[in-house]
Amino acid sequence: MSYDLLIDGYNLMHFAGLARQDYGPGGLERARERLLKRVRRVLTDDEVGRTTFVFDAKDVQTSDSRHQVFRGMRILFSPTGKEADDVIEQLILDHSSPKQLVVVSSDNRLMLAAKRRKAGTISSEAFLDELDERAEKGIGQVAE
């Protein structure tokens, strides 16, 4: 059975060692792209189409750029006045088949929200370990 992946972007970025206190010009975008590439490399084509990242949008200027696609994965940025966690919670609530949803985060608030809806959960650390295992096995390997 395939699952929809809902990923807490900056939480995963933090556990991947890509988050910084301060970024130089373009640094945050580059760090985000490194994370997206790392995940994309080891997902199957089916998984890619069922993967959504959610990031806080402090650095996103227009509503047009709040919804993006990166190599087949959906990227969402929180609207003004909301945090990514708020968006993720709403996506969990709105999901038509939460038992087919896996939330990737180490944030207790999001883990509880997912469990209330009977969605699956995996910590950011465990997800990164799974990505590394897949990379070692050559699963999903796509060219940069």
mmCIF file with all atom_site columns, N, CA and C in Angstrom, residues 95-120:
data_model
loop_
_atom_site.group_PDB
_atom_site.id
_atom_site.type_symbol
_atom_site.label_atom_id
_atom_site.label_alt_id
_atom_site.label_comp_id
_atom_site.label_asym_id
_atom_site.label_entity_id
_atom_site.label_seq_id
_atom_site.pdbx_PDB_ins_code
_atom_site.Cartn_x
_atom_site.Cartn_y
_atom_site.Cartn_z
_atom_site.occupancy
_atom_site.B_iso_or_equiv
_atom_site.pdbx_formal_charge
_atom_site.auth_seq_id
_atom_site.auth_comp_id
_atom_site.auth_asym_id
_atom_site.auth_atom_id
_atom_site.pdbx_PDB_model_num
ATOM 1  N N  . HIS A 1 95  ? -7.487 15.554 5.288  1.00 0.00 ? 95  HIS A N  1
ATOM 2  C CA . HIS A 1 95  ? -7.140 14.372 4.488  1.00 0.00 ? 95  HIS A CA 1
ATOM 3  C C  . HIS A 1 95  ? -8.306 13.391 4.465  1.00 0.00 ? 95  HIS A C  1
ATOM 4  N N  . SER A 1 96  ? -8.674 12.949 3.271  1.00 0.00 ? 96  SER A N  1
ATOM 5  C CA . SER A 1 96  ? -9.842 12.074 3.130  1.00 0.00 ? 96  SER A CA 1
ATOM 6  C C  . SER A 1 96  ? -9.604 10.655 3.640  1.00 0.00 ? 96  SER A C  1
ATOM 7  N N  . SER A 1 97  ? -8.359 10.215 3.661  1.00 0.00 ? 97  SER A N  1
ATOM 8  C CA . SER A 1 97  ? -8.023 8.863  4.138  1.00 0.00 ? 97  SER A CA 1
ATOM 9  C C  . SER A 1 97  ? -6.802 8.931  5.049  1.00 0.00 ? 97  SER A C  1
ATOM 10 N N  . PRO A 1 98  ? -6.962 9.448  6.264  1.00 0.00 ? 98  PRO A N  1
ATOM 11 C CA . PRO A 1 98  ? -5.794 9.659  7.123  1.00 0.00 ? 98  PRO A CA 1
ATOM 12 C C  . PRO A 1 98  ? -4.994 8.393  7.430  1.00 0.00 ? 98  PRO A C  1
ATOM 13 N N  . LYS A 1 99  ? -5.606 7.225  7.322  1.00 0.00 ? 99  LYS A N  1
ATOM 14 C CA . LYS A 1 99  ? -4.852 5.989  7.552  1.00 0.00 ? 99  LYS A CA 1
ATOM 15 C C  . LYS A 1 99  ? -3.836 5.741  6.441  1.00 0.00 ? 99  LYS A C  1
ATOM 16 N N  . GLN A 1 100 ? -3.966 6.467  5.329  1.00 0.00 ? 100 GLN A N  1
ATOM 17 C CA . GLN A 1 100 ? -3.007 6.368  4.229  1.00 0.00 ? 100 GLN A CA 1
ATOM 18 C C  . GLN A 1 100 ? -2.040 7.550  4.221  1.00 0.00 ? 100 GLN A C  1
ATOM 19 N N  . LEU A 1 101 ? -1.966 8.251  5.340  1.00 0.00 ? 101 LEU A N  1
ATOM 20 C CA . LEU A 1 101 ? -1.100 9.419  5.478  1.00 0.00 ? 101 LEU A CA 1
ATOM 21 C C  . LEU A 1 101 ? -0.013 9.131  6.504  1.00 0.00 ? 101 LEU A C  1
ATOM 22 N N  . VAL A 1 102 ? 1.212  9.529  6.184  1.00 0.00 ? 102 VAL A N  1
ATOM 23 C CA . VAL A 1 102 ? 2.320  9.450  7.137  1.00 0.00 ? 102 VAL A CA 1
ATOM 24 C C  . VAL A 1 102 ? 2.880  10.860 7.306  1.00 0.00 ? 102 VAL A C  1
ATOM 25 N N  . VAL A 1 103 ? 2.914  11.315 8.551  1.00 0.00 ? 103 VAL A N  1
ATOM 26 C CA . VAL A 1 103 ? 3.438  12.641 8.874  1.00 0.00 ? 103 VAL A CA 1
ATOM 27 C C  . VAL A 1 103 ? 4.880  12.490 9.341  1.00 0.00 ? 103 VAL A C  1
ATOM 28 N N  . VAL A 1 104 ? 5.779  13.237 8.696  1.00 0.00 ? 104 VAL A N  1
ATOM 29 C CA . VAL A 1 104 ? 7.202  13.211 9.037  1.00 0.00 ? 104 VAL A CA 1
ATOM 30 C C  . VAL A 1 104 ? 7.520  14.459 9.843  1.00 0.00 ? 104 VAL A C  1
ATOM 31 N N  . SER A 1 105 ? 7.771  14.275 11.133 1.00 0.00 ? 105 SER A N  1
ATOM 32 C CA . SER A 1 105 ? 8.105  15.391 12.019 1.00 0.00 ? 105 SER A CA 1
ATOM 33 C C  . SER A 1 105 ? 8.517  14.837 13.368 1.00 0.00 ? 105 SER A C  1
ATOM 34 N N  . SER A 1 106 ? 9.308  15.609 14.077 1.00 0.00 ? 106 SER A N  1
ATOM 35 C CA . SER A 1 106 ? 9.629  15.277 15.467 1.00 0.00 ? 106 SER A CA 1
ATOM 36 C C  . SER A 1 106 ? 8.925  16.241 16.415 1.00 0.00 ? 106 SER A C  1
ATOM 37 N N  . ASP A 1 107 ? 7.989  16.993 15.892 1.00 0.00 ? 107 ASP A N  1
ATOM 38 C CA . ASP A 1 107 ? 7.220  17.962 16.664 1.00 0.00 ? 107 ASP A CA 1
ATOM 39 C C  . ASP A 1 107 ? 6.061  17.232 17.351 1.00 0.00 ? 107 ASP A C  1
ATOM 40 N N  . ASN A 1 108 ? 6.033  17.274 18.673 1.00 0.00 ? 108 ASN A N  1
ATOM 41 C CA . ASN A 1 108 ? 4.993  16.557 19.423 1.00 0.00 ? 108 ASN A CA 1
ATOM 42 C C  . ASN A 1 108 ? 3.583  16.990 19.039 1.00 0.00 ? 108 ASN A C  1
ATOM 43 N N  . ARG A 1 109 ? 3.403  18.263 18.805 1.00 0.00 ? 109 ARG A N  1
ATOM 44 C CA . ARG A 1 109 ? 2.079  18.776 18.421 1.00 0.00 ? 109 ARG A CA 1
ATOM 45 C C  . ARG A 1 109 ? 1.576  18.087 17.155 1.00 0.00 ? 109 ARG A C  1
ATOM 46 N N  . LEU A 1 110 ? 2.454  17.951 16.164 1.00 0.00 ? 110 LEU A N  1
ATOM 47 C CA . LEU A 1 110 ? 2.052  17.338 14.900 1.00 0.00 ? 110 LEU A CA 1
ATOM 48 C C  . LEU A 1 110 ? 1.883  15.832 15.034 1.00 0.00 ? 110 LEU A C  1
ATOM 49 N N  . MET A 1 111 ? 2.733  15.206 15.837 1.00 0.00 ? 111 MET A N  1
ATOM 50 C CA . MET A 1 111 ? 2.609  13.759 16.052 1.00 0.00 ? 111 MET A CA 1
ATOM 51 C C  . MET A 1 111 ? 1.258  13.448 16.700 1.00 0.00 ? 111 MET A C  1
ATOM 52 N N  . LEU A 1 112 ? 0.860  14.250 17.676 1.00 0.00 ? 112 LEU A N  1
ATOM 53 C CA . LEU A 1 112 ? -0.436 14.045 18.337 1.00 0.00 ? 112 LEU A CA 1
ATOM 54 C C  . LEU A 1 112 ? -1.601 14.292 17.383 1.00 0.00 ? 112 LEU A C  1
ATOM 55 N N  . ALA A 1 113 ? -1.499 15.335 16.570 1.00 0.00 ? 113 ALA A N  1
ATOM 56 C CA . ALA A 1 113 ? -2.558 15.631 15.601 1.00 0.00 ? 113 ALA A CA 1
ATOM 57 C C  . ALA A 1 113 ? -2.727 14.472 14.624 1.00 0.00 ? 113 ALA A C  1
ATOM 58 N N  . ALA A 1 114 ? -1.613 13.897 14.181 1.00 0.00 ? 114 ALA A N  1
ATOM 59 C CA . ALA A 1 114 ? -1.668 12.758 13.261 1.00 0.00 ? 114 ALA A CA 1
ATOM 60 C C  . ALA A 1 114 ? -2.285 11.541 13.941 1.00 0.00 ? 114 ALA A C  1
ATOM 61 N N  . LYS A 1 115 ? -1.862 11.264 15.145 1.00 0.00 ? 115 LYS A N  1
ATOM 62 C CA . LYS A 1 115 ? -2.375 10.089 15.867 1.00 0.00 ? 115 LYS A CA 1
ATOM 63 C C  . LYS A 1 115 ? -3.866 10.210 16.156 1.00 0.00 ? 115 LYS A C  1
ATOM 64 N N  . ARG A 1 116 ? -4.336 11.429 16.437 1.00 0.00 ? 116 ARG A N  1
ATOM 65 C CA . ARG A 1 116 ? -5.775 11.629 16.675 1.00 0.00 ? 116 ARG A CA 1
ATOM 66 C C  . ARG A 1 116 ? -6.602 11.220 15.458 1.00 0.00 ? 116 ARG A C  1
ATOM 67 N N  . ARG A 1 117 ? -6.030 11.410 14.261 1.00 0.00 ? 117 ARG A N  1
ATOM 68 C CA . ARG A 1 117 ? -6.731 11.065 13.014 1.00 0.00 ? 117 ARG A CA 1
ATOM 69 C C  . ARG A 1 117 ? -6.351 9.670  12.514 1.00 0.00 ? 117 ARG A C  1
ATOM 70 N N  . LYS A 1 118 ? -5.577 8.949  13.290 1.00 0.00 ? 118 LYS A N  1
ATOM 71 C CA . LYS A 1 118 ? -5.134 7.588  12.943 1.00 0.00 ? 118 LYS A CA 1
ATOM 72 C C  . LYS A 1 118 ? -4.177 7.573  11.748 1.00 0.00 ? 118 LYS A C  1
ATOM 73 N N  . ALA A 1 119 ? -3.490 8.699  11.533 1.00 0.00 ? 119 ALA A N  1
ATOM 74 C CA . ALA A 1 119 ? -2.457 8.766  10.497 1.00 0.00 ? 119 ALA A CA 1
ATOM 75 C C  . ALA A 1 119 ? -1.170 8.184  11.065 1.00 0.00 ? 119 ALA A C  1
ATOM 76 N N  . GLY A 1 120 ? -0.297 7.732  10.182 1.00 0.00 ? 120 GLY A N  1
ATOM 77 C CA . GLY A 1 120 ? 0.999  7.235  10.618 1.00 0.00 ? 120 GLY A CA 1
ATOM 78 C C  . GLY A 1 120 ? 1.932  8.388  10.935 1.00 0.00 ? 120 GLY A C  1
#
